[in-house]
Amino acid sequence: MNSIILFMKKNIKLVVVTILLSVSLFAFSAYEMSKASSHDPEKDKLLVELLMFVIERGHYDPASIDDNLSKGIYKDFIDALDPSRRYFLQSDIEKFSKYETLIDDQIKNKEFTFFDLAYSTYVKRMEESQKFYKDLLEEPFDYNVNETINTDYEKMPFAKNESELIERWRKQIKLSTLSSLTDKIKLQEEDKSEDKKIKSFEEIEKETRESSLKTLDDYFKFISELDRNDWFGVFVNAISSRFDPHTNYMAPDDKERFDVSISGKFEGIGARLQKKNDFTEITELISGGPAWRGKELEPGDVILKVAQGDGEPVDISGMRLDNVVKKIKGPKGTEVRLTVKKVDGTIKVISLIRDMVETEETYAKSSVVERNGVKYGIIYLPKFYIDFENKDSRDAGKDVAIEVERLKQQGVTGIIMDVRDNGGGSLKTAVDITGLFIEQGPVVQIKSAGTRKEVLYDRDAKVQWDGPLVVMVNNFSASASEILAAAIQDYKRGIVIGSKQTYGKGTVQNVIDLNQFVRGNTVGDLGALKTTTQKFYRINGGSTQLEGVSSDVVMPDRYSHINIGERDLENAMPWSKIDAAPYDTWKIQDNFEKALQNSKSRMALNEHFQLIEKNAKWTKERKDAAVYSLKFDEFKKEQEKIEAESKAFKPITDYQNELVFRAIPEDEQLMQKDESFKEKRERWFESLSKDIYVEEALNVLDDLQGKPVTKGDINLKKKVVKSK
């Protein structure tokens, strides 16, 4: 879940923390660090000392470093290494367990005996496991044996001996191949082509084992590329996450990815890569990037070598994907030369000048839909992005303001603000976006530990959009999304519709660069710590922590009965309440209560939503199912039963709202020039045309402006259950 980030120029506490850290760590000089190498224990000691110092002085409510914390770290790290209980033996766990209440002491003493033991044992068990699965996949499985497997691994004890461990591997692999086997046989039975080749059961069974072998080989190759530093990073995160779910250590690569995520841009060539065996393949070119502009690279091309400017080309076959990316990315204006095997098999050297690349799918986008002669606009915001390093760069607040203006130019009479699946981002942009829809006033309240609350205001009296407004949310709308939805709801500025409640993340994180606290650093990049420094509150005084934002109109979805949210995470901070900030509700909207009641009435009568609710309960049942038969006939019957039950829900995916969504003129021009951009927009429009939630949002907009909703608009009762 993306964090809500606030760089607190006004936060005196954080400034004090920074000064204290700088003074305290002055002793970590070049002299101390000169003896450290990339795998030197001194670097690990420094990293953990920095981590704990920052958390203890900067975290909103740091937990005590005691035996309870130690037990949590112990559990989380073992679970991270062996979540499916198929590597460690019970004897390993017995060796580990004596450290269960000692990890806190080891942290204080900068001593990592537990980590070293767990890591070295893990490496050994991984090497042994490769022989297990290779031996098991050499011979056919017997699918006539009446046996079952329980996939609730969390409750499963560790294997007592190697024989029991091999048996666990056998059942897990057998389940995988059995699932593939039934799928392949079903596809063959359904194949009606005249020239189809009929394969025997034995041939298909062999194919499933070969496929499983390749999958496991690929997985173990990926694991083998991880070094001790990678696993120590996992251990450090097991420590940090015990303070709360959003306090995380970011290794240097993770920090870079976070920066790209929050800003939506990076310096490079603009190509997405994936590993295929030992080779690196281009999967997508990002619109507007150097690779896209050059028109020489295309998806499917394989990169063989990388050279920096006039430098010697480096063979990248077998290299970790992260390292390949590091060689290809680089500062704007520099040259990179790629030796590429083209899709047609030819070898070509392609020179590219790196530039700033913007990941367009990160940014806000809008569409216009017309119904019964009335135009409406929808703005989809996937993240609350910002570039903290460049105040003149684009951010979510500026971009949404532009989209609102463009929709106004198209003559829309109502706007849907869609923040479904939006995990958050910048607090500042959430305040800015809220300000587009309200007169000046408070938007959110923030409190640091031991300090008075701070209220963030929209101080601009201008209202960019004063017409009907709907905010769409779901279970995955979090952080900044919840600030926006809560403010709109508290002001009664618009109607919030969607899942019963949003995610429930009411905390603020700061990203603190750990390198700034070490003088004469010779150990390399230490990464950063993202830690919880504040809690935020609605203007009515309530917290969104755990409880989220309850929708004004609740619409069922497939996750309605599944535990998703902050309230389901370990170590989540508690709900709390403070005094409300003074504010006045929106007075312009006359039809607010009527629109709410009308929508709730439609929900109660709508057979399609009733079907979605039924599907949600069925999805919960399927999620909780953990025991599977490993006998072919029984497994096949179980799958056929599940498939038969799922057919009842096919109308959900077949639904069409019969609305036509179109691009604004600025996007239409870009669609004519860029096929990739055109394809992405058209896919979005297609998904909107199948979205019953958007359709109901449009009904609410009708009600808000007093427009009578026609029978054709809302009478879904007769058409929803017909499968197309």
Short mmCIF file of N, CA and C in Angstrom, two decimals, residues 78-224:
data_model
loop_
_atom_site.label_atom_id
_atom_site.label_comp_id
_atom_site.label_asym_id
_atom_site.label_seq_id
_atom_site.Cartn_x
_atom_site.Cartn_y
_atom_site.Cartn_z
N ILE A 78 10.98 -15.74 10.18
CA ILE A 78 10.82 -17.16 9.81
C ILE A 78 9.73 -17.30 8.75
N ASP A 79 8.63 -16.57 8.91
CA ASP A 79 7.54 -16.62 7.93
C ASP A 79 8.00 -16.08 6.58
N ALA A 80 8.85 -15.07 6.60
CA ALA A 80 9.34 -14.50 5.34
C ALA A 80 10.25 -15.48 4.62
N LEU A 81 11.05 -16.24 5.36
CA LEU A 81 11.95 -17.20 4.74
C LEU A 81 11.22 -18.45 4.27
N ASP A 82 10.25 -18.89 5.03
CA ASP A 82 9.61 -20.18 4.72
C ASP A 82 8.10 -20.12 4.94
N PRO A 83 7.38 -19.37 4.11
CA PRO A 83 5.94 -19.19 4.32
C PRO A 83 5.12 -20.46 4.11
N SER A 84 5.61 -21.38 3.26
CA SER A 84 4.83 -22.60 2.97
C SER A 84 5.36 -23.81 3.72
N ARG A 85 6.24 -23.58 4.68
CA ARG A 85 6.75 -24.64 5.55
C ARG A 85 7.34 -25.80 4.76
N ARG A 86 8.19 -25.49 3.78
CA ARG A 86 8.77 -26.58 2.99
C ARG A 86 10.30 -26.49 2.87
N TYR A 87 10.90 -25.70 3.72
CA TYR A 87 12.36 -25.61 3.73
C TYR A 87 12.94 -26.03 5.08
N PHE A 88 12.47 -25.40 6.15
CA PHE A 88 13.04 -25.68 7.46
C PHE A 88 12.47 -26.97 8.06
N LEU A 89 13.30 -27.66 8.84
CA LEU A 89 12.88 -28.80 9.64
C LEU A 89 12.57 -28.34 11.06
N GLN A 90 11.85 -29.17 11.80
CA GLN A 90 11.55 -28.84 13.19
C GLN A 90 12.83 -28.68 13.99
N SER A 91 13.85 -29.46 13.64
CA SER A 91 15.13 -29.35 14.34
C SER A 91 15.77 -27.98 14.11
N ASP A 92 15.56 -27.41 12.91
CA ASP A 92 16.06 -26.05 12.64
C ASP A 92 15.35 -25.05 13.53
N ILE A 93 14.02 -25.21 13.62
CA ILE A 93 13.22 -24.28 14.42
C ILE A 93 13.63 -24.35 15.88
N GLU A 94 13.95 -25.55 16.36
CA GLU A 94 14.39 -25.70 17.75
C GLU A 94 15.70 -24.96 17.99
N LYS A 95 16.58 -24.96 16.98
CA LYS A 95 17.83 -24.20 17.11
C LYS A 95 17.56 -22.70 17.09
N PHE A 96 16.62 -22.31 16.24
CA PHE A 96 16.29 -20.88 16.15
C PHE A 96 15.59 -20.38 17.41
N SER A 97 14.74 -21.24 17.99
CA SER A 97 13.80 -20.78 19.01
C SER A 97 14.48 -20.24 20.26
N LYS A 98 15.71 -20.65 20.52
CA LYS A 98 16.38 -20.14 21.72
C LYS A 98 16.68 -18.65 21.60
N TYR A 99 16.55 -18.12 20.36
CA TYR A 99 16.77 -16.68 20.15
C TYR A 99 15.46 -15.89 20.14
N GLU A 100 14.34 -16.58 20.34
CA GLU A 100 13.03 -15.93 20.18
C GLU A 100 12.88 -14.70 21.06
N THR A 101 13.43 -14.74 22.26
CA THR A 101 13.32 -13.58 23.16
C THR A 101 14.66 -12.86 23.33
N LEU A 102 15.61 -13.17 22.45
CA LEU A 102 16.94 -12.55 22.57
C LEU A 102 17.25 -11.56 21.45
N ILE A 103 16.37 -11.49 20.44
CA ILE A 103 16.66 -10.62 19.28
C ILE A 103 16.71 -9.16 19.71
N ASP A 104 15.87 -8.77 20.66
CA ASP A 104 15.92 -7.38 21.14
C ASP A 104 17.27 -7.06 21.76
N ASP A 105 17.81 -8.02 22.50
CA ASP A 105 19.14 -7.81 23.10
C ASP A 105 20.21 -7.76 22.03
N GLN A 106 20.08 -8.61 21.01
CA GLN A 106 21.07 -8.61 19.93
C GLN A 106 21.03 -7.30 19.15
N ILE A 107 19.83 -6.75 18.98
CA ILE A 107 19.71 -5.46 18.30
C ILE A 107 20.43 -4.38 19.09
N LYS A 108 20.21 -4.36 20.40
CA LYS A 108 20.86 -3.36 21.25
C LYS A 108 22.38 -3.50 21.23
N ASN A 109 22.84 -4.76 21.14
CA ASN A 109 24.28 -5.02 21.15
C ASN A 109 24.89 -5.07 19.75
N LYS A 110 24.05 -4.81 18.74
CA LYS A 110 24.50 -4.86 17.34
C LYS A 110 25.17 -6.20 17.02
N GLU A 111 24.45 -7.25 17.35
CA GLU A 111 24.96 -8.61 17.17
C GLU A 111 23.85 -9.44 16.53
N PHE A 112 24.16 -10.19 15.46
CA PHE A 112 23.11 -10.79 14.64
C PHE A 112 23.28 -12.31 14.50
N THR A 113 23.48 -12.96 15.63
CA THR A 113 23.65 -14.41 15.62
C THR A 113 22.41 -15.10 15.07
N PHE A 114 21.22 -14.62 15.47
CA PHE A 114 19.99 -15.24 14.98
C PHE A 114 19.88 -15.13 13.46
N PHE A 115 20.11 -13.92 12.94
CA PHE A 115 20.04 -13.76 11.48
C PHE A 115 21.04 -14.67 10.78
N ASP A 116 22.27 -14.68 11.24
CA ASP A 116 23.31 -15.49 10.58
C ASP A 116 22.94 -16.97 10.59
N LEU A 117 22.41 -17.44 11.71
CA LEU A 117 22.02 -18.85 11.80
C LEU A 117 20.85 -19.16 10.87
N ALA A 118 19.81 -18.31 10.91
CA ALA A 118 18.63 -18.55 10.07
C ALA A 118 18.98 -18.45 8.59
N TYR A 119 19.79 -17.45 8.24
CA TYR A 119 20.16 -17.25 6.84
C TYR A 119 21.01 -18.42 6.32
N SER A 120 22.03 -18.83 7.07
CA SER A 120 22.90 -19.92 6.61
C SER A 120 22.13 -21.23 6.51
N THR A 121 21.21 -21.46 7.45
CA THR A 121 20.38 -22.67 7.39
C THR A 121 19.45 -22.63 6.19
N TYR A 122 18.91 -21.45 5.93
CA TYR A 122 18.01 -21.29 4.77
C TYR A 122 18.74 -21.59 3.46
N VAL A 123 19.94 -21.06 3.31
CA VAL A 123 20.72 -21.31 2.09
C VAL A 123 20.96 -22.81 1.92
N LYS A 124 21.31 -23.48 3.00
CA LYS A 124 21.55 -24.92 2.96
C LYS A 124 20.28 -25.67 2.57
N ARG A 125 19.16 -25.33 3.19
CA ARG A 125 17.90 -26.02 2.90
C ARG A 125 17.42 -25.75 1.46
N MET A 126 17.67 -24.56 0.97
CA MET A 126 17.30 -24.25 -0.42
C MET A 126 18.09 -25.13 -1.39
N GLU A 127 19.36 -25.31 -1.13
CA GLU A 127 20.19 -26.17 -1.99
C GLU A 127 19.68 -27.60 -1.97
N GLU A 128 19.30 -28.09 -0.78
CA GLU A 128 18.78 -29.45 -0.67
C GLU A 128 17.43 -29.59 -1.39
N SER A 129 16.62 -28.55 -1.33
CA SER A 129 15.28 -28.60 -1.92
C SER A 129 15.32 -28.76 -3.43
N GLN A 130 16.36 -28.24 -4.07
CA GLN A 130 16.45 -28.37 -5.52
C GLN A 130 16.53 -29.83 -5.93
N LYS A 131 17.20 -30.64 -5.14
CA LYS A 131 17.26 -32.07 -5.44
C LYS A 131 15.90 -32.72 -5.21
N PHE A 132 15.18 -32.26 -4.17
CA PHE A 132 13.86 -32.83 -3.87
C PHE A 132 12.94 -32.70 -5.07
N TYR A 133 12.77 -31.47 -5.56
CA TYR A 133 11.78 -31.28 -6.61
C TYR A 133 12.22 -31.89 -7.93
N LYS A 134 13.52 -31.90 -8.20
CA LYS A 134 13.99 -32.52 -9.45
C LYS A 134 13.74 -34.02 -9.43
N ASP A 135 14.01 -34.66 -8.29
CA ASP A 135 13.76 -36.10 -8.18
C ASP A 135 12.27 -36.41 -8.27
N LEU A 136 11.45 -35.61 -7.61
CA LEU A 136 10.01 -35.85 -7.59
C LEU A 136 9.38 -35.71 -8.98
N LEU A 137 9.93 -34.84 -9.79
CA LEU A 137 9.35 -34.59 -11.12
C LEU A 137 9.91 -35.49 -12.21
N GLU A 138 10.79 -36.40 -11.85
CA GLU A 138 11.32 -37.32 -12.85
C GLU A 138 10.33 -38.41 -13.22
N GLU A 139 9.49 -38.80 -12.26
CA GLU A 139 8.54 -39.89 -12.47
C GLU A 139 7.11 -39.38 -12.42
N PRO A 140 6.17 -40.06 -13.13
CA PRO A 140 4.76 -39.64 -13.10
C PRO A 140 4.17 -39.73 -11.70
N PHE A 141 3.24 -38.83 -11.39
CA PHE A 141 2.51 -38.92 -10.13
C PHE A 141 1.38 -39.93 -10.28
N ASP A 142 1.05 -40.58 -9.19
CA ASP A 142 -0.09 -41.51 -9.18
C ASP A 142 -1.32 -40.73 -8.74
N TYR A 143 -2.20 -40.48 -9.69
CA TYR A 143 -3.39 -39.68 -9.39
C TYR A 143 -4.60 -40.53 -9.01
N ASN A 144 -4.36 -41.82 -8.74
CA ASN A 144 -5.45 -42.69 -8.30
C ASN A 144 -5.45 -42.89 -6.79
N VAL A 145 -4.42 -42.38 -6.13
CA VAL A 145 -4.33 -42.51 -4.67
C VAL A 145 -5.31 -41.53 -4.02
N ASN A 146 -6.04 -42.00 -3.05
CA ASN A 146 -7.02 -41.16 -2.36
C ASN A 146 -6.33 -40.42 -1.22
N GLU A 147 -5.84 -39.21 -1.49
CA GLU A 147 -5.13 -38.41 -0.49
C GLU A 147 -5.50 -36.94 -0.67
N THR A 148 -5.24 -36.15 0.36
CA THR A 148 -5.58 -34.73 0.32
C THR A 148 -4.38 -33.90 0.76
N ILE A 149 -4.48 -32.58 0.53
CA ILE A 149 -3.47 -31.63 1.00
C ILE A 149 -4.19 -30.46 1.64
N ASN A 150 -3.63 -29.97 2.74
CA ASN A 150 -4.15 -28.78 3.41
C ASN A 150 -3.21 -27.62 3.09
N THR A 151 -3.73 -26.58 2.47
CA THR A 151 -2.90 -25.46 2.04
C THR A 151 -2.89 -24.30 3.04
N ASP A 152 -3.43 -24.54 4.23
CA ASP A 152 -3.35 -23.52 5.28
C ASP A 152 -1.99 -23.67 5.95
N TYR A 153 -0.94 -23.23 5.25
CA TYR A 153 0.43 -23.46 5.69
C TYR A 153 0.77 -22.76 7.00
N GLU A 154 0.08 -21.65 7.26
CA GLU A 154 0.39 -20.87 8.46
C GLU A 154 0.17 -21.68 9.73
N LYS A 155 -0.81 -22.60 9.70
CA LYS A 155 -1.12 -23.41 10.87
C LYS A 155 -0.39 -24.76 10.84
N MET A 156 0.39 -24.98 9.80
CA MET A 156 1.04 -26.27 9.63
C MET A 156 2.34 -26.33 10.43
N PRO A 157 2.59 -27.43 11.15
CA PRO A 157 3.87 -27.56 11.85
C PRO A 157 5.00 -27.81 10.86
N PHE A 158 6.21 -27.57 11.30
CA PHE A 158 7.36 -27.84 10.44
C PHE A 158 7.62 -29.35 10.41
N ALA A 159 8.21 -29.81 9.30
CA ALA A 159 8.46 -31.23 9.13
C ALA A 159 9.45 -31.74 10.18
N LYS A 160 9.19 -32.96 10.69
CA LYS A 160 10.05 -33.52 11.73
C LYS A 160 11.38 -34.01 11.18
N ASN A 161 11.38 -34.46 9.92
CA ASN A 161 12.60 -35.01 9.33
C ASN A 161 12.57 -34.79 7.83
N GLU A 162 13.64 -35.22 7.15
CA GLU A 162 13.74 -35.00 5.71
C GLU A 162 12.67 -35.76 4.94
N SER A 163 12.33 -36.96 5.38
CA SER A 163 11.30 -37.75 4.70
C SER A 163 9.96 -37.02 4.71
N GLU A 164 9.62 -36.44 5.85
CA GLU A 164 8.37 -35.69 5.97
C GLU A 164 8.42 -34.43 5.11
N LEU A 165 9.60 -33.82 5.04
CA LEU A 165 9.76 -32.62 4.21
C LEU A 165 9.59 -32.96 2.73
N ILE A 166 10.20 -34.06 2.31
CA ILE A 166 10.06 -34.48 0.90
C ILE A 166 8.60 -34.79 0.59
N GLU A 167 7.89 -35.39 1.55
CA GLU A 167 6.47 -35.68 1.35
C GLU A 167 5.66 -34.39 1.19
N ARG A 168 6.05 -33.37 1.96
CA ARG A 168 5.37 -32.08 1.83
C ARG A 168 5.61 -31.48 0.44
N TRP A 169 6.85 -31.56 -0.02
CA TRP A 169 7.17 -31.11 -1.38
C TRP A 169 6.35 -31.89 -2.41
N ARG A 170 6.27 -33.19 -2.20
CA ARG A 170 5.54 -34.04 -3.16
C ARG A 170 4.09 -33.60 -3.29
N LYS A 171 3.45 -33.38 -2.16
CA LYS A 171 2.03 -33.00 -2.21
C LYS A 171 1.84 -31.60 -2.81
N GLN A 172 2.72 -30.67 -2.46
CA GLN A 172 2.58 -29.32 -3.01
C GLN A 172 2.79 -29.30 -4.52
N ILE A 173 3.80 -30.02 -4.99
CA ILE A 173 4.04 -30.09 -6.44
C ILE A 173 2.91 -30.85 -7.13
N LYS A 174 2.43 -31.90 -6.49
CA LYS A 174 1.35 -32.70 -7.09
C LYS A 174 0.09 -31.86 -7.25
N LEU A 175 -0.21 -31.02 -6.27
CA LEU A 175 -1.37 -30.14 -6.39
C LEU A 175 -1.22 -29.22 -7.60
N SER A 176 -0.02 -28.67 -7.77
CA SER A 176 0.24 -27.77 -8.90
C SER A 176 0.08 -28.50 -10.24
N THR A 177 0.69 -29.67 -10.35
CA THR A 177 0.60 -30.41 -11.62
C THR A 177 -0.81 -30.93 -11.87
N LEU A 178 -1.52 -31.31 -10.80
CA LEU A 178 -2.88 -31.79 -10.94
C LEU A 178 -3.81 -30.70 -11.46
N SER A 179 -3.62 -29.49 -10.95
CA SER A 179 -4.41 -28.36 -11.43
C SER A 179 -4.15 -28.11 -12.91
N SER A 180 -2.88 -28.14 -13.29
CA SER A 180 -2.51 -27.94 -14.69
C SER A 180 -3.04 -29.08 -15.56
N LEU A 181 -2.96 -30.30 -15.04
CA LEU A 181 -3.42 -31.48 -15.79
C LEU A 181 -4.90 -31.40 -16.12
N THR A 182 -5.72 -31.07 -15.12
CA THR A 182 -7.16 -30.98 -15.36
C THR A 182 -7.49 -29.86 -16.35
N ASP A 183 -6.76 -28.75 -16.27
CA ASP A 183 -6.98 -27.65 -17.21
C ASP A 183 -6.64 -28.06 -18.64
N LYS A 184 -5.52 -28.74 -18.81
CA LYS A 184 -5.09 -29.15 -20.15
C LYS A 184 -6.05 -30.17 -20.76
N ILE A 185 -6.50 -31.11 -19.95
CA ILE A 185 -7.45 -32.12 -20.44
C ILE A 185 -8.77 -31.46 -20.81
N LYS A 186 -9.20 -30.52 -19.99
CA LYS A 186 -10.46 -29.80 -20.28
C LYS A 186 -10.34 -29.02 -21.59
N LEU A 187 -9.22 -28.34 -21.80
CA LEU A 187 -9.02 -27.59 -23.04
C LEU A 187 -9.02 -28.51 -24.25
N GLN A 188 -8.42 -29.68 -24.10
CA GLN A 188 -8.40 -30.64 -25.22
C GLN A 188 -9.80 -31.14 -25.53
N GLU A 189 -10.59 -31.40 -24.48
CA GLU A 189 -11.96 -31.89 -24.68
C GLU A 189 -12.83 -30.84 -25.34
N GLU A 190 -12.54 -29.56 -25.04
CA GLU A 190 -13.37 -28.48 -25.59
C GLU A 190 -12.90 -28.01 -26.97
N ASP A 191 -11.73 -28.49 -27.39
CA ASP A 191 -11.18 -28.10 -28.69
C ASP A 191 -11.96 -28.79 -29.81
N LYS A 192 -12.66 -28.01 -30.62
CA LYS A 192 -13.50 -28.56 -31.70
C LYS A 192 -12.85 -28.45 -33.07
N SER A 193 -11.60 -28.01 -33.13
CA SER A 193 -10.94 -27.85 -34.43
C SER A 193 -10.71 -29.21 -35.08
N GLU A 194 -10.76 -29.23 -36.41
CA GLU A 194 -10.65 -30.49 -37.16
C GLU A 194 -9.25 -31.07 -37.12
N ASP A 195 -8.23 -30.22 -37.05
CA ASP A 195 -6.86 -30.69 -37.12
C ASP A 195 -6.20 -30.82 -35.74
N LYS A 196 -7.02 -30.88 -34.68
CA LYS A 196 -6.44 -30.96 -33.34
C LYS A 196 -5.74 -32.30 -33.14
N LYS A 197 -4.67 -32.25 -32.36
CA LYS A 197 -3.91 -33.46 -32.04
C LYS A 197 -4.34 -33.96 -30.67
N ILE A 198 -4.82 -35.21 -30.66
CA ILE A 198 -5.26 -35.80 -29.41
C ILE A 198 -4.06 -36.36 -28.66
N LYS A 199 -3.83 -35.84 -27.45
CA LYS A 199 -2.73 -36.32 -26.62
C LYS A 199 -3.27 -37.26 -25.55
N SER A 200 -2.49 -38.25 -25.24
CA SER A 200 -2.89 -39.21 -24.21
C SER A 200 -2.75 -38.58 -22.83
N PHE A 201 -3.38 -39.23 -21.85
CA PHE A 201 -3.26 -38.78 -20.46
C PHE A 201 -1.80 -38.73 -20.05
N GLU A 202 -1.05 -39.76 -20.46
CA GLU A 202 0.36 -39.85 -20.10
C GLU A 202 1.17 -38.71 -20.71
N GLU A 203 0.86 -38.34 -21.93
CA GLU A 203 1.59 -37.25 -22.59
C GLU A 203 1.32 -35.91 -21.89
N ILE A 204 0.05 -35.69 -21.56
CA ILE A 204 -0.30 -34.43 -20.90
C ILE A 204 0.30 -34.39 -19.49
N GLU A 205 0.28 -35.54 -18.81
CA GLU A 205 0.86 -35.61 -17.46
C GLU A 205 2.34 -35.26 -17.50
N LYS A 206 3.03 -35.76 -18.52
CA LYS A 206 4.46 -35.47 -18.65
C LYS A 206 4.68 -33.98 -18.91
N GLU A 207 3.83 -33.37 -19.72
CA GLU A 207 3.93 -31.94 -20.00
C GLU A 207 3.79 -31.12 -18.72
N THR A 208 2.88 -31.53 -17.85
CA THR A 208 2.67 -30.76 -16.61
C THR A 208 3.90 -30.83 -15.71
N ARG A 209 4.56 -31.99 -15.69
CA ARG A 209 5.78 -32.11 -14.87
C ARG A 209 6.91 -31.28 -15.46
N GLU A 210 7.02 -31.28 -16.78
CA GLU A 210 8.06 -30.47 -17.43
C GLU A 210 7.83 -28.99 -17.17
N SER A 211 6.56 -28.58 -17.22
CA SER A 211 6.23 -27.18 -16.96
C SER A 211 6.53 -26.80 -15.51
N SER A 212 6.19 -27.68 -14.57
CA SER A 212 6.47 -27.42 -13.16
C SER A 212 7.97 -27.35 -12.90
N LEU A 213 8.72 -28.22 -13.57
CA LEU A 213 10.17 -28.23 -13.42
C LEU A 213 10.76 -26.89 -13.87
N LYS A 214 10.29 -26.39 -15.00
CA LYS A 214 10.79 -25.11 -15.51
C LYS A 214 10.43 -23.97 -14.56
N THR A 215 9.20 -23.99 -14.07
CA THR A 215 8.76 -22.94 -13.14
C THR A 215 9.62 -22.93 -11.88
N LEU A 216 9.86 -24.11 -11.32
CA LEU A 216 10.68 -24.20 -10.11
C LEU A 216 12.13 -23.84 -10.39
N ASP A 217 12.64 -24.26 -11.54
CA ASP A 217 14.01 -23.88 -11.90
C ASP A 217 14.15 -22.36 -11.98
N ASP A 218 13.15 -21.72 -12.60
CA ASP A 218 13.18 -20.26 -12.72
C ASP A 218 13.13 -19.60 -11.34
N TYR A 219 12.29 -20.15 -10.47
CA TYR A 219 12.16 -19.59 -9.13
C TYR A 219 13.47 -19.71 -8.37
N PHE A 220 14.08 -20.88 -8.41
CA PHE A 220 15.32 -21.08 -7.67
C PHE A 220 16.46 -20.28 -8.27
N LYS A 221 16.41 -20.04 -9.57
CA LYS A 221 17.43 -19.19 -10.18
C LYS A 221 17.29 -17.76 -9.67
N PHE A 222 16.04 -17.31 -9.58
CA PHE A 222 15.79 -15.97 -9.03
C PHE A 222 16.30 -15.88 -7.59
N ILE A 223 15.99 -16.89 -6.77
CA ILE A 223 16.42 -16.89 -5.38
C ILE A 223 17.94 -16.89 -5.28
N SER A 224 18.58 -17.66 -6.19
CA SER A 224 20.04 -17.76 -6.14
C SER A 224 20.72 -16.43 -6.45
#
